[in-house]
Coordinates of C-alpha atoms and ligand atoms in Angstrom, one line a residue:
X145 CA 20.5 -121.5 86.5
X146 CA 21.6 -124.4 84.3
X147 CA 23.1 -122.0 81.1
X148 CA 24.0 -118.4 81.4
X149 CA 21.9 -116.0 79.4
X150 CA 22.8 -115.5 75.9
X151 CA 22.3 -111.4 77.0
X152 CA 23.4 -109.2 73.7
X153 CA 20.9 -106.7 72.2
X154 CA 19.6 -107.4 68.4
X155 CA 21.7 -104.8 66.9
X156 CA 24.7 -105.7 68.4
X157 CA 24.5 -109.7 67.2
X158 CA 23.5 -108.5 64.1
X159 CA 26.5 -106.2 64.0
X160 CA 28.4 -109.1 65.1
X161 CA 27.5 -111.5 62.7
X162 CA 27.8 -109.4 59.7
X163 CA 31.4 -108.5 60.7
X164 CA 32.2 -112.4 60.7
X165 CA 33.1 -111.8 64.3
X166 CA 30.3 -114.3 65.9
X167 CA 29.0 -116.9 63.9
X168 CA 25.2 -117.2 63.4
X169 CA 25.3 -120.7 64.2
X170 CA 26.5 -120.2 67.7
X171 CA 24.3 -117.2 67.8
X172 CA 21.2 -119.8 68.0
X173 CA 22.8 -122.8 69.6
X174 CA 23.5 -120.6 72.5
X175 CA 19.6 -119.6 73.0
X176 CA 18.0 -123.4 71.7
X177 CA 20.2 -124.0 74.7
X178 CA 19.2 -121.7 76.9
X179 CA 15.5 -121.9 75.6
X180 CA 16.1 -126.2 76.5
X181 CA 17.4 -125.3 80.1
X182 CA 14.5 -123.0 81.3
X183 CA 11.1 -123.0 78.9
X184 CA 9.9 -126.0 80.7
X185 CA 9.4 -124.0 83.5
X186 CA 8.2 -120.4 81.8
X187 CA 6.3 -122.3 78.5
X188 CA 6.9 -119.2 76.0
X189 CA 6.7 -121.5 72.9
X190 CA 4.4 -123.7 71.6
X191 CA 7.0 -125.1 68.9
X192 CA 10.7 -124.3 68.8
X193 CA 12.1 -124.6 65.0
X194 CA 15.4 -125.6 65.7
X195 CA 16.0 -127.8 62.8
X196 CA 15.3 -124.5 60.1
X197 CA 16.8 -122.2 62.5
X198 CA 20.0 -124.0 62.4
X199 CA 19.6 -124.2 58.2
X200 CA 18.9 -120.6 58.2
X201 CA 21.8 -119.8 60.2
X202 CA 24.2 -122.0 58.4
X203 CA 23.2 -119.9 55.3
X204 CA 23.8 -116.2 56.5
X205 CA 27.2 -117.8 57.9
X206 CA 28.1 -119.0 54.2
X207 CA 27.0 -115.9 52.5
X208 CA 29.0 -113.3 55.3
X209 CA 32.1 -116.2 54.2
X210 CA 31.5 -115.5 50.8
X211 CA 32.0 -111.8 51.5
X212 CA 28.0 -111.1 50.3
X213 CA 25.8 -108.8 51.9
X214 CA 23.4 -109.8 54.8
X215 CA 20.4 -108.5 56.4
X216 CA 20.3 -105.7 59.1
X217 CA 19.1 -108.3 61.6
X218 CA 21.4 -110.8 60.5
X219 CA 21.7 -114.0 62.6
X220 CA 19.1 -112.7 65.3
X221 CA 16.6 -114.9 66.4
X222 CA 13.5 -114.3 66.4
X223 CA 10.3 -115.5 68.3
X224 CA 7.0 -115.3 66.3
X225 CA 3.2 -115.5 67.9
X226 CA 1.4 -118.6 66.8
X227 CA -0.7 -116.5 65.1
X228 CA 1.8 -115.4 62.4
X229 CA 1.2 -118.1 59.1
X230 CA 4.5 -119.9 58.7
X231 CA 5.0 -122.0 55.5
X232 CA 5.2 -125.5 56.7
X233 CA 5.5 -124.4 60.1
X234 CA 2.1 -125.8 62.1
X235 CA 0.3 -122.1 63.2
X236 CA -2.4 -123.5 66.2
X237 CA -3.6 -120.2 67.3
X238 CA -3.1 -121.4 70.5
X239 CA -6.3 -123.6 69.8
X240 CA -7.3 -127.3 69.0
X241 CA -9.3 -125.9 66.3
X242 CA -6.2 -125.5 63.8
X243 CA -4.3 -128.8 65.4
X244 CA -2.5 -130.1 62.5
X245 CA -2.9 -127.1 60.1
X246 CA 0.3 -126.1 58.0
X247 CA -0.4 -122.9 55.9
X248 CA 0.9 -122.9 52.7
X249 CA 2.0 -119.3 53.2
X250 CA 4.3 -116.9 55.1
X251 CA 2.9 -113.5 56.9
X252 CA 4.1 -110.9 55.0
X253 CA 6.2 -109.5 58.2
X254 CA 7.8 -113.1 58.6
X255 CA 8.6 -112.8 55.1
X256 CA 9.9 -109.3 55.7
X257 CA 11.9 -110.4 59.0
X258 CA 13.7 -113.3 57.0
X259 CA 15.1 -111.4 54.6
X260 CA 16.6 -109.0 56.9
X261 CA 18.3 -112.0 57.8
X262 CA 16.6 -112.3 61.5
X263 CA 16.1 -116.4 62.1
X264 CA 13.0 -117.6 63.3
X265 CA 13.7 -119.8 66.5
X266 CA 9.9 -121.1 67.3
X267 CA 6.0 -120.0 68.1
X268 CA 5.2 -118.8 71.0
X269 CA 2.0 -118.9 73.1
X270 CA -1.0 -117.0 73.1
X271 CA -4.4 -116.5 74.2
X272 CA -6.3 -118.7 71.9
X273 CA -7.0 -116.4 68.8
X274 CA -5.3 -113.7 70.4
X275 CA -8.3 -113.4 72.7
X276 CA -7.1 -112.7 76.5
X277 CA -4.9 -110.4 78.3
X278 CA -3.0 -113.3 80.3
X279 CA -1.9 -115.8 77.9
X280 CA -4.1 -118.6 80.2
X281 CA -6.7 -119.0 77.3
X282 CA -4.5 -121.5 75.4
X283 CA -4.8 -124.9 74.3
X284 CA -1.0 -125.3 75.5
X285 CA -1.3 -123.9 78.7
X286 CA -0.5 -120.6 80.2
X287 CA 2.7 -119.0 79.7
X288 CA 4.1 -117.8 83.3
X289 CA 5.8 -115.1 83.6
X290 CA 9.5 -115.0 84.0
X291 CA 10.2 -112.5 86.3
X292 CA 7.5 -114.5 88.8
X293 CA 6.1 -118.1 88.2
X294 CA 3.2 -117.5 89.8
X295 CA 2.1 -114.8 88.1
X296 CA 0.8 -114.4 84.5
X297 CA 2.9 -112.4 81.7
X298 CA -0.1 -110.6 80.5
X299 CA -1.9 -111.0 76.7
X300 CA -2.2 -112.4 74.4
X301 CA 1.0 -111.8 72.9
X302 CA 2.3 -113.5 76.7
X303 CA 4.8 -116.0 74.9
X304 CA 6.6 -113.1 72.7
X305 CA 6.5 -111.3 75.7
X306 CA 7.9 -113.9 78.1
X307 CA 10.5 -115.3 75.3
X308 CA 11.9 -111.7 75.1
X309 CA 12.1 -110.9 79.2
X310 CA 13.7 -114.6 79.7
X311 CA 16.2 -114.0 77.1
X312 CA 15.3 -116.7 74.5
X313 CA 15.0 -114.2 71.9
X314 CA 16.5 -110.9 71.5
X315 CA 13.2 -109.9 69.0
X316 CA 9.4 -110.9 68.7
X317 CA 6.4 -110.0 67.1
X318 CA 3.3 -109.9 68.8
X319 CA -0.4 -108.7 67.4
X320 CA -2.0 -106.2 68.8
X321 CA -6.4 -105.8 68.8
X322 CA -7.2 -104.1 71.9
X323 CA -3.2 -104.0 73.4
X324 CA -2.2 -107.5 73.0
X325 CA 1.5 -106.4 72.0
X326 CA 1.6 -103.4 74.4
X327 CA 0.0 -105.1 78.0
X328 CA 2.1 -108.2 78.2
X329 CA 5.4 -105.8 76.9
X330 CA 4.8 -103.8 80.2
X331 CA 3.9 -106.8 82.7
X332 CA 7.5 -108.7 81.2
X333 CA 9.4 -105.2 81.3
X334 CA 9.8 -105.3 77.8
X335 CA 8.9 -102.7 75.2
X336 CA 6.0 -103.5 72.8
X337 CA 5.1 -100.8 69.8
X338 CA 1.6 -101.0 68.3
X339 CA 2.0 -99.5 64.7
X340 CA -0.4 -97.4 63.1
X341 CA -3.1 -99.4 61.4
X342 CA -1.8 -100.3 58.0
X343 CA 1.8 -99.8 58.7
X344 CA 2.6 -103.0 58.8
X345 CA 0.8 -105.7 56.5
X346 CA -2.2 -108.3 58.1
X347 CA -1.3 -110.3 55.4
X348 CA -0.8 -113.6 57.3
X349 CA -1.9 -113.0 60.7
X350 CA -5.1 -115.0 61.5
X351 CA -7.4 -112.3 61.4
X352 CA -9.2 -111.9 65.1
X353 CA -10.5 -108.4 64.5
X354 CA -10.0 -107.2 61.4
X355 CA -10.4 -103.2 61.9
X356 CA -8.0 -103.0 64.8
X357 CA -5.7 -105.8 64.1
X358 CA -2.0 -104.7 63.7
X359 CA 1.3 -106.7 64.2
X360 CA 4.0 -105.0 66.0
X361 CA 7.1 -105.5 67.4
X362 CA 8.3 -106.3 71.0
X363 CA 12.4 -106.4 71.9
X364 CA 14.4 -105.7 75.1
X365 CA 15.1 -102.4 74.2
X366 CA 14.1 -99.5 71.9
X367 CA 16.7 -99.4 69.3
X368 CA 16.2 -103.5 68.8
X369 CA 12.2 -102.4 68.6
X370 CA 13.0 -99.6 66.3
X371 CA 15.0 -102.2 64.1
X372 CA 12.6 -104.7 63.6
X373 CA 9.6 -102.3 63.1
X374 CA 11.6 -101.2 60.0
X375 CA 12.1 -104.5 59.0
X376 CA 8.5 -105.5 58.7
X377 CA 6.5 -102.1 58.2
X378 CA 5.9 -100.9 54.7
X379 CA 3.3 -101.9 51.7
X380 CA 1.6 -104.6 50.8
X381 CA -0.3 -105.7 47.8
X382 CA -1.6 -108.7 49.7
X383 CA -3.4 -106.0 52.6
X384 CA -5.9 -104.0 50.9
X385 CA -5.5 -102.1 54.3
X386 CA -2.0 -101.4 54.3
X387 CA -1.1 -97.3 53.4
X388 CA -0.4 -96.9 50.3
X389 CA 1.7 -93.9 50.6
X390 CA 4.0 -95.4 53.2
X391 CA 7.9 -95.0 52.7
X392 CA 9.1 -98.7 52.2
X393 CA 10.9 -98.9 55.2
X394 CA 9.7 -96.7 57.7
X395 CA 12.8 -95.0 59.1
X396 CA 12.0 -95.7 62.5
X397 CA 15.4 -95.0 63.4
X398 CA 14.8 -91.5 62.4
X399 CA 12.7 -88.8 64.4
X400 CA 12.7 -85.3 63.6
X401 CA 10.5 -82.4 64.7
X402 CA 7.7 -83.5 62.3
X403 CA 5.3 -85.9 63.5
X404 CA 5.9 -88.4 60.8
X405 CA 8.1 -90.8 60.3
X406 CA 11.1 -90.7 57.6
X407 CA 12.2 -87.4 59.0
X408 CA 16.0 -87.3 59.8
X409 CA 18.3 -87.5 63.3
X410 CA 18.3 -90.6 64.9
X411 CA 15.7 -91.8 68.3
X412 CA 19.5 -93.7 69.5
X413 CA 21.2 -90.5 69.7
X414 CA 18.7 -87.0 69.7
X415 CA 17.7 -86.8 73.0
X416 CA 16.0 -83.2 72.2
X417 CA 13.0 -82.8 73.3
X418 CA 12.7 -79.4 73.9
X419 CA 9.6 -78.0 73.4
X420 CA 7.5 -81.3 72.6
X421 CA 4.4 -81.4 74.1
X422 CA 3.5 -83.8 76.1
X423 CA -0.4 -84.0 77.6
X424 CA -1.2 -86.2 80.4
X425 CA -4.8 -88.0 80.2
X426 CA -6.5 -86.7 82.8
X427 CA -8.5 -89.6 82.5
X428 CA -6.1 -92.6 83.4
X429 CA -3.6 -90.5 85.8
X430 CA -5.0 -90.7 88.7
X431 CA -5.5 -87.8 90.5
X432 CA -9.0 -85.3 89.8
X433 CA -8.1 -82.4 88.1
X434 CA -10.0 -80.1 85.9
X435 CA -13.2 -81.3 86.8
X436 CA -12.4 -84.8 86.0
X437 CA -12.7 -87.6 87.9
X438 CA -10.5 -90.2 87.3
X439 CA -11.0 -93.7 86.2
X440 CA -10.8 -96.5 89.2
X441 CA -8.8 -99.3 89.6
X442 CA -5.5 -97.8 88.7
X443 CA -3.1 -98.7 91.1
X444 CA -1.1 -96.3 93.5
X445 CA 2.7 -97.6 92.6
X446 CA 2.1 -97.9 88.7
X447 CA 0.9 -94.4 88.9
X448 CA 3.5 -93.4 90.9
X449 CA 5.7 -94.5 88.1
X450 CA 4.3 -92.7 85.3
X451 CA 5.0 -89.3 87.2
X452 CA 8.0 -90.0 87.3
X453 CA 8.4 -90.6 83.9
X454 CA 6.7 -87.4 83.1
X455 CA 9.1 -85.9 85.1
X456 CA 12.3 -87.0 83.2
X457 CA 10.4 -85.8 80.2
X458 CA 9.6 -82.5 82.0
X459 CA 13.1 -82.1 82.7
X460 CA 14.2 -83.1 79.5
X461 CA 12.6 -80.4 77.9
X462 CA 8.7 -81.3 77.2
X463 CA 5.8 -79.2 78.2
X464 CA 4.0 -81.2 80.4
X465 CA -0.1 -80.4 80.9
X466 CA -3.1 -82.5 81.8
X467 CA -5.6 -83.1 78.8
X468 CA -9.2 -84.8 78.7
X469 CA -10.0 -86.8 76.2
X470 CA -13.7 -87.7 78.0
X471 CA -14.6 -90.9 75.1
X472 CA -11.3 -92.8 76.9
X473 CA -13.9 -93.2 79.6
X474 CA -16.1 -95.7 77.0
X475 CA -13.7 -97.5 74.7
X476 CA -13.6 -100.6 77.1
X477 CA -17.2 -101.1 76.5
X478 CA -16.8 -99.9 72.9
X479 CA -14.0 -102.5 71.8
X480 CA -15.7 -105.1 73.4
X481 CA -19.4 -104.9 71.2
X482 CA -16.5 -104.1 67.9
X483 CA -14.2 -107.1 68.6
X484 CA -16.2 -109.8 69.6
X485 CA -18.4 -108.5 66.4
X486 CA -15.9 -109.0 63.6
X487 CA -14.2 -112.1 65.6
X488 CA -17.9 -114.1 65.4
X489 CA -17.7 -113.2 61.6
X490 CA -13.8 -113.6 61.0
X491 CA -14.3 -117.1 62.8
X492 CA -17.2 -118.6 61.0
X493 CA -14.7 -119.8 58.8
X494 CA -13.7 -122.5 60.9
X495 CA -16.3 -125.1 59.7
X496 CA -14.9 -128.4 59.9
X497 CA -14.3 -128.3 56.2
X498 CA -11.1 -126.0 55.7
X499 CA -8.8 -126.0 58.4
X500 CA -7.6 -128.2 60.7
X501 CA -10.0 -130.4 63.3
X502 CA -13.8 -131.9 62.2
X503 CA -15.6 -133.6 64.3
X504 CA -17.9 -136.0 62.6
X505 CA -21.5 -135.7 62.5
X506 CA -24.9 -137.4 61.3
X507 CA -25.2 -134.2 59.0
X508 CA -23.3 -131.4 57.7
X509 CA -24.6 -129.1 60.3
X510 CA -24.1 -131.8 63.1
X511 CA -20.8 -131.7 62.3
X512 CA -20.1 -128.3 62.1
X513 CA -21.6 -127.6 65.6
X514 CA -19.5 -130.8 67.2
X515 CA -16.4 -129.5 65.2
X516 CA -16.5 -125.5 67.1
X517 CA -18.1 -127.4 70.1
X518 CA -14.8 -129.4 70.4
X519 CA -12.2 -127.0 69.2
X520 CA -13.1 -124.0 70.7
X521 CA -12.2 -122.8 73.9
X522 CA -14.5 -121.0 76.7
X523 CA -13.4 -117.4 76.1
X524 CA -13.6 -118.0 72.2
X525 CA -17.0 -119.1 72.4
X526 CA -17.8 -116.0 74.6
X527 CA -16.4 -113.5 72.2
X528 CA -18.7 -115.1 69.4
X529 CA -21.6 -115.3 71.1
X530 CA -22.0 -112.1 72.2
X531 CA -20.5 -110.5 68.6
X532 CA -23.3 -112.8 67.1
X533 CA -25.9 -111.0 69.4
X534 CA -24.6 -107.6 68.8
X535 CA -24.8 -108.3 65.3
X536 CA -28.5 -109.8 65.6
X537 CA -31.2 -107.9 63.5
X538 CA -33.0 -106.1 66.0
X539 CA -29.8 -104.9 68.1
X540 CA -27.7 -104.3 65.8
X541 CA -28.0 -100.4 66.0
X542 CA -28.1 -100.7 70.0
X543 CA -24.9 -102.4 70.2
X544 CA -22.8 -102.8 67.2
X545 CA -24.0 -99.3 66.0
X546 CA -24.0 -97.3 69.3
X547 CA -19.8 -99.0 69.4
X548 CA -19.4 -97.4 66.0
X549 CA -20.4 -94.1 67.2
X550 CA -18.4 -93.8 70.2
X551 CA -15.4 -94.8 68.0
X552 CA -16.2 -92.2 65.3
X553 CA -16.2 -89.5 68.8
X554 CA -13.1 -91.1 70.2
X555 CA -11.0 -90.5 67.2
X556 CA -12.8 -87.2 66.4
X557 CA -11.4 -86.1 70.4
X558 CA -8.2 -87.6 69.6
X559 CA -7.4 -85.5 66.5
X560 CA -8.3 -82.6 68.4
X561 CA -5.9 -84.0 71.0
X562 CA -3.5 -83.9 69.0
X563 CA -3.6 -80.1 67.6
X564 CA -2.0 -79.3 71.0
X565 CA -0.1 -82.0 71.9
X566 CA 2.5 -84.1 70.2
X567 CA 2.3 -87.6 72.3
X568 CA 0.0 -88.4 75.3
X569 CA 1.2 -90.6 78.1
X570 CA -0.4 -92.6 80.5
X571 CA 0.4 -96.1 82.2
X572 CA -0.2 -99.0 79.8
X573 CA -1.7 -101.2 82.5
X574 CA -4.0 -100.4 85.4
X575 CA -1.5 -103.1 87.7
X576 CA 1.7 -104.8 87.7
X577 CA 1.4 -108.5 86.7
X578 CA -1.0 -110.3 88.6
X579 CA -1.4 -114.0 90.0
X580 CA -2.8 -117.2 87.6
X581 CA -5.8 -118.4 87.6
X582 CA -6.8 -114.8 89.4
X583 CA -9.2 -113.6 86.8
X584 CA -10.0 -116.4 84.9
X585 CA -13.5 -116.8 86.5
X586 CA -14.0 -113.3 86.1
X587 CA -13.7 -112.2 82.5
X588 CA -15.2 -108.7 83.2
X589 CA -12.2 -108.0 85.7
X590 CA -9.5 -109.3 82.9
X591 CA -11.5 -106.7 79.9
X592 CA -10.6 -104.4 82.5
X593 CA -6.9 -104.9 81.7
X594 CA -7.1 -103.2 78.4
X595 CA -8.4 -100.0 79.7
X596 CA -5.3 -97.9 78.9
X597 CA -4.3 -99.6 75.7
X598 CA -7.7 -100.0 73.8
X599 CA -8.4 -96.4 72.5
X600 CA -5.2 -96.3 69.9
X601 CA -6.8 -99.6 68.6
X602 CA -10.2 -97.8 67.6
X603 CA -8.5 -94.5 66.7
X604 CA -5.6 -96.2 64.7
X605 CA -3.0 -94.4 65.9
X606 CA 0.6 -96.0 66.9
X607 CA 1.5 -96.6 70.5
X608 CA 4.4 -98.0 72.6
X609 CA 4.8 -99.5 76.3
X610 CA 8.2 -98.9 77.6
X611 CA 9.4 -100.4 81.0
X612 CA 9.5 -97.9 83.8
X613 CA 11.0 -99.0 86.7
X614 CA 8.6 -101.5 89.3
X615 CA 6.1 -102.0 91.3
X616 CA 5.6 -102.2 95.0
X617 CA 5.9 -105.9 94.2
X618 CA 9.2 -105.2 92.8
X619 CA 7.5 -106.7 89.3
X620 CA 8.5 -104.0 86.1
X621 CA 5.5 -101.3 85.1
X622 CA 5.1 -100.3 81.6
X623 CA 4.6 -96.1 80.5
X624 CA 2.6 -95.8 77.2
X625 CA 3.2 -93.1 74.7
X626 CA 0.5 -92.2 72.3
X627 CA 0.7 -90.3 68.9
X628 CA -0.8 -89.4 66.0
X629 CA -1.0 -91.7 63.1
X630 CA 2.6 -92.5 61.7
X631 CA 4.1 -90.7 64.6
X632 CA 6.0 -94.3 64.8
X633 CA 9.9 -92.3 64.8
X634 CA 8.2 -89.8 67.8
X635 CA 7.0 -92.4 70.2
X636 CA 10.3 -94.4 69.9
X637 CA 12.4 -91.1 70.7
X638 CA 10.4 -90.5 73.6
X639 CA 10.6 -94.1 74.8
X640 CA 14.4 -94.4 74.3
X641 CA 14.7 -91.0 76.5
X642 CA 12.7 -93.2 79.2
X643 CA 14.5 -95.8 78.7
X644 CA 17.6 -94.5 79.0
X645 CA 17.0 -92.5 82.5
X646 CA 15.7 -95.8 83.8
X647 CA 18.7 -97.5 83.2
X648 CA 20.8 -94.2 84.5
X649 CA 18.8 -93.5 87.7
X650 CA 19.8 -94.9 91.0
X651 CA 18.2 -92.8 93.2
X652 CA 14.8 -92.6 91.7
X653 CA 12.9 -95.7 91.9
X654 CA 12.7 -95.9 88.1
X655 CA 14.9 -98.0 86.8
X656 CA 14.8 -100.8 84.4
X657 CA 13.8 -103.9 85.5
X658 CA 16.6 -106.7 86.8
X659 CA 17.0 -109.8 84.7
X660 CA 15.3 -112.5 85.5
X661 CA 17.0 -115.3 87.6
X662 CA 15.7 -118.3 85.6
X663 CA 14.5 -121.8 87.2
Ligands
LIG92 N1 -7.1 -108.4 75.7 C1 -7.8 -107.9 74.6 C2 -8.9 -108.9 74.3 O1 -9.0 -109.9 74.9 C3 -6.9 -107.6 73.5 C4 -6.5 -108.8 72.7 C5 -5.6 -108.4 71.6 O2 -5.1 -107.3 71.5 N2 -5.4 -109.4 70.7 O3 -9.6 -108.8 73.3

């Protein structure tokens, strides 16, 4: 351990730096530091902006001097995906196709971010295009993860994930397709939120899959989550997706009896849950009951975990009862005819001609195949071969169709779902963090990854991993809470109320995972 942790919550340095007490400046000398001392080892960013941080931080520092207002996240670094358009900034994807390309925009949620005053400290890592659930498909590298080297911190949002568990950034964003915020949250022991779709503006995120796309944020703990989704949610002009009738803002803080957001008393400090009801997914819990059986390959100790997190929530005041929701069972195989779909048309854009590499050819079509030859990785070239073929005339209907369909079911089950229930919960991952290089040969076994966390990218809906406790392997297991669409305020509550037994338990096994010890 070369420097000690720079460990404060986002809240609290922004509180901090707006009272004049601790100076923004040291604020992000005291994680470049830390992020020089130990990222060699855990490779969270592909490009650490020291030089603007350092501006940026000079500039809140001047105007909390001059007695002006700042932001609610004044001062607080911030790590953004390398997906995220930064003006200036290079934004690689992860991939050799973009090498060299500056956009000549900001995202709408870094714009958002900066002027609540957070400061953005670097890029991180990622599965190239977002495409990956272990942060290994990257032109970079893979990120490791920091509470284990040798194994993987999840996908493709692994960097934010890893920067936030090893303490180099109080805040991130991720993006989140098929659970790319929410997976790598809960194999770091972080929490991730996946906001309804629209919440937050697309405007600026390099578009993977355009229909189940979302940004979202991922922090250390649920208030820092809660403040940053209100930072960037709200909308947009520039997103012809983004809700219309959304209250600037959000309110995430806030989290009444109604299901959506904007609704008084605050997630931090109402702890009432009485009454709320809570259904298990039959499905992804485990054990066969009412007639179903179970899906496999969800392991004993992350199980284990979740009923223990349904207990605190049982004794906290929620009914508890097991729920089918039988379409669960088919949005793996669903998301991955959708996805790869839109990604083979979302990526013909990179032709040689507009962004970034070209690799020269006798003709203009010579070129373009050297260029996506050359700059495209394996798993890239996967996804848009098989989107091309589900998208072929003559299996169209088969594929792309039939995955149209089962989505249309799977949010039709969902809302009735949710007529009798007011979140679902089930793990967000089948297993703890695994080893590198485990399932790199096998992509079928990484898809499987998603199983939990794809359906609230079909239906929509908002969804948030939480860390509960650890595995037999002593590495931290995420609980996911589900909700109805803008049930953004709900799901933090109920996380927060997890959250907070994990860190008061010392007799259950739950508890929140240790620190990392840093190389
Ligand atoms: N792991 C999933 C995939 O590979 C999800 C990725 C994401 O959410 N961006 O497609």
């Amino acid at each position: 351990m070369t420097s000690p942790p720079p460990k404060s919550t986002a809240v609290q340095i922004a509180a901090d730096v707006a009272a004049g007490t601790r100076s923004a400046r040291s604020v992000i000398e005291e994680h470049l530091a830390h992020i020089a001392a130990h990222d060699d080892a855990i490779g969270a960013f592909n490009l650490v902006t020291a030089d603007q941080a350092l501006e940026q931080a000079d500039a809140i520092d001047a105007a909390v001097a001059a007695g002006k207002p700042v932001g609610p996240l004044a001062g607080v670094p911030l790590a953004l995906k390398d997906n995220l358009c930064t003006k200036g900034i290079p934004t690689t994807c992860s991939s050799k196709m973009l090498e060299g390309w500056h956009p000549p925009y900001d995202a709408t949620a870094v714009k958002k971010a900066r002027a609540a005053d957070a400061v953005i400290i670097g890029k991180t890592n990622l599965d190239e295009f977002a495409m990956g659930s272990s942060t290994e498909n990257s032109a970079f590298g893979p990120t490791r993860n920091p509470h284990d080297l040798s194994k993987v911190p999840g996908g493709s949002s692994g960097g934010s994930t890893a920067a936030v568990a090893a303490d180099f950034a109080p805040l991130a964003l991720g993006s989140d397709t098929g659970g790319s915020v929410r997976q790598p949250a809960a194999l770091c022991g972080v929490v991730g939120l996946k906001p309804t779709y629209g919440r937050v503006s697309r405007y600026g995120l390099v578009a993977f899959a355009s229909s189940l796309d979302q940004i979202g944020p991922i922090a250390g703990t649920v208030a820092d989550t809660a403040a940053l989704f209100e930072a960037i949610a709200g909308y947009d002009p520039l997103d012809s997706t983004s809700l219309a009738n959304d209250n600037d803002g959000a309110d995430a803080t806030s989290a009444g009896t109604a299901t959506t957001a904007g609704t008084d008393t605050s997630t931090g400090t109402n702890t009432n849950i009485s009454g709320l009801r809570v259904g298990v997914i039959a499905e992804l819990s485990g054990t066969p009951t009412k007639g179903v059986t179970p899906l496999e390959g969800m392991a004993a100790d992350v199980l284990a975990r979740t009923k223990e997190a349904i207990a605190v929530l049982e004794s906290s005041g929620a009914h508890i009862d097991e729920v089918s929701v039988p379409s669960v069972r088919l949005g793996l195989s669903a998301y991955y005819l959708i996805a790869p779909a839109e990604a083979s048309s979302n990526l013909a854009r990179y032709d040689g001609v507009r962004y970034g590499n070209r690799v020269a050819g006798a003709t203009s079509a010579d070129m373009q195949i050297a260029t996506r030859n050359n700059g495209f990785g394996e798993e890239v070239k996967r996804r848009v071969m098989l989107g091309t073929y589900a998208l072929s005339a003559g299996y169209y209907d088969a594929f792309y169709g039939t995955a149209q369909r089962v989505r249309t079911i799977m949010l039709e089950e969902f809302a009735n779902t949710y007529e009798n229930f007011d979140v679902l919960i089930c793990p967000t991952t089948p297993t703890t963090a695994f080893d590198l290089d485990a399932k790199m040969q096998d992509p079928l076994a990484m898809y499987l990854n998603d199983i939990c966390t794809i359906p609230s990218n079909l239906t929509g809906h908002p969804a948030i991993s939480v860390p509960f406790g650890t595995g037999d392997d002593g590495l931290p297991v995420g609980v996911q809470i589900m909700g109805p669409a803008l049930s953004e305020a709900r799901l933090l509550q109920v996380a927060a109320i997890l959250e907070s037994a994990g860190l008061e338990s010392d007799g259950l096994e739950a508890a929140a995972p240790a620190t990392p010890d840093l190389p």
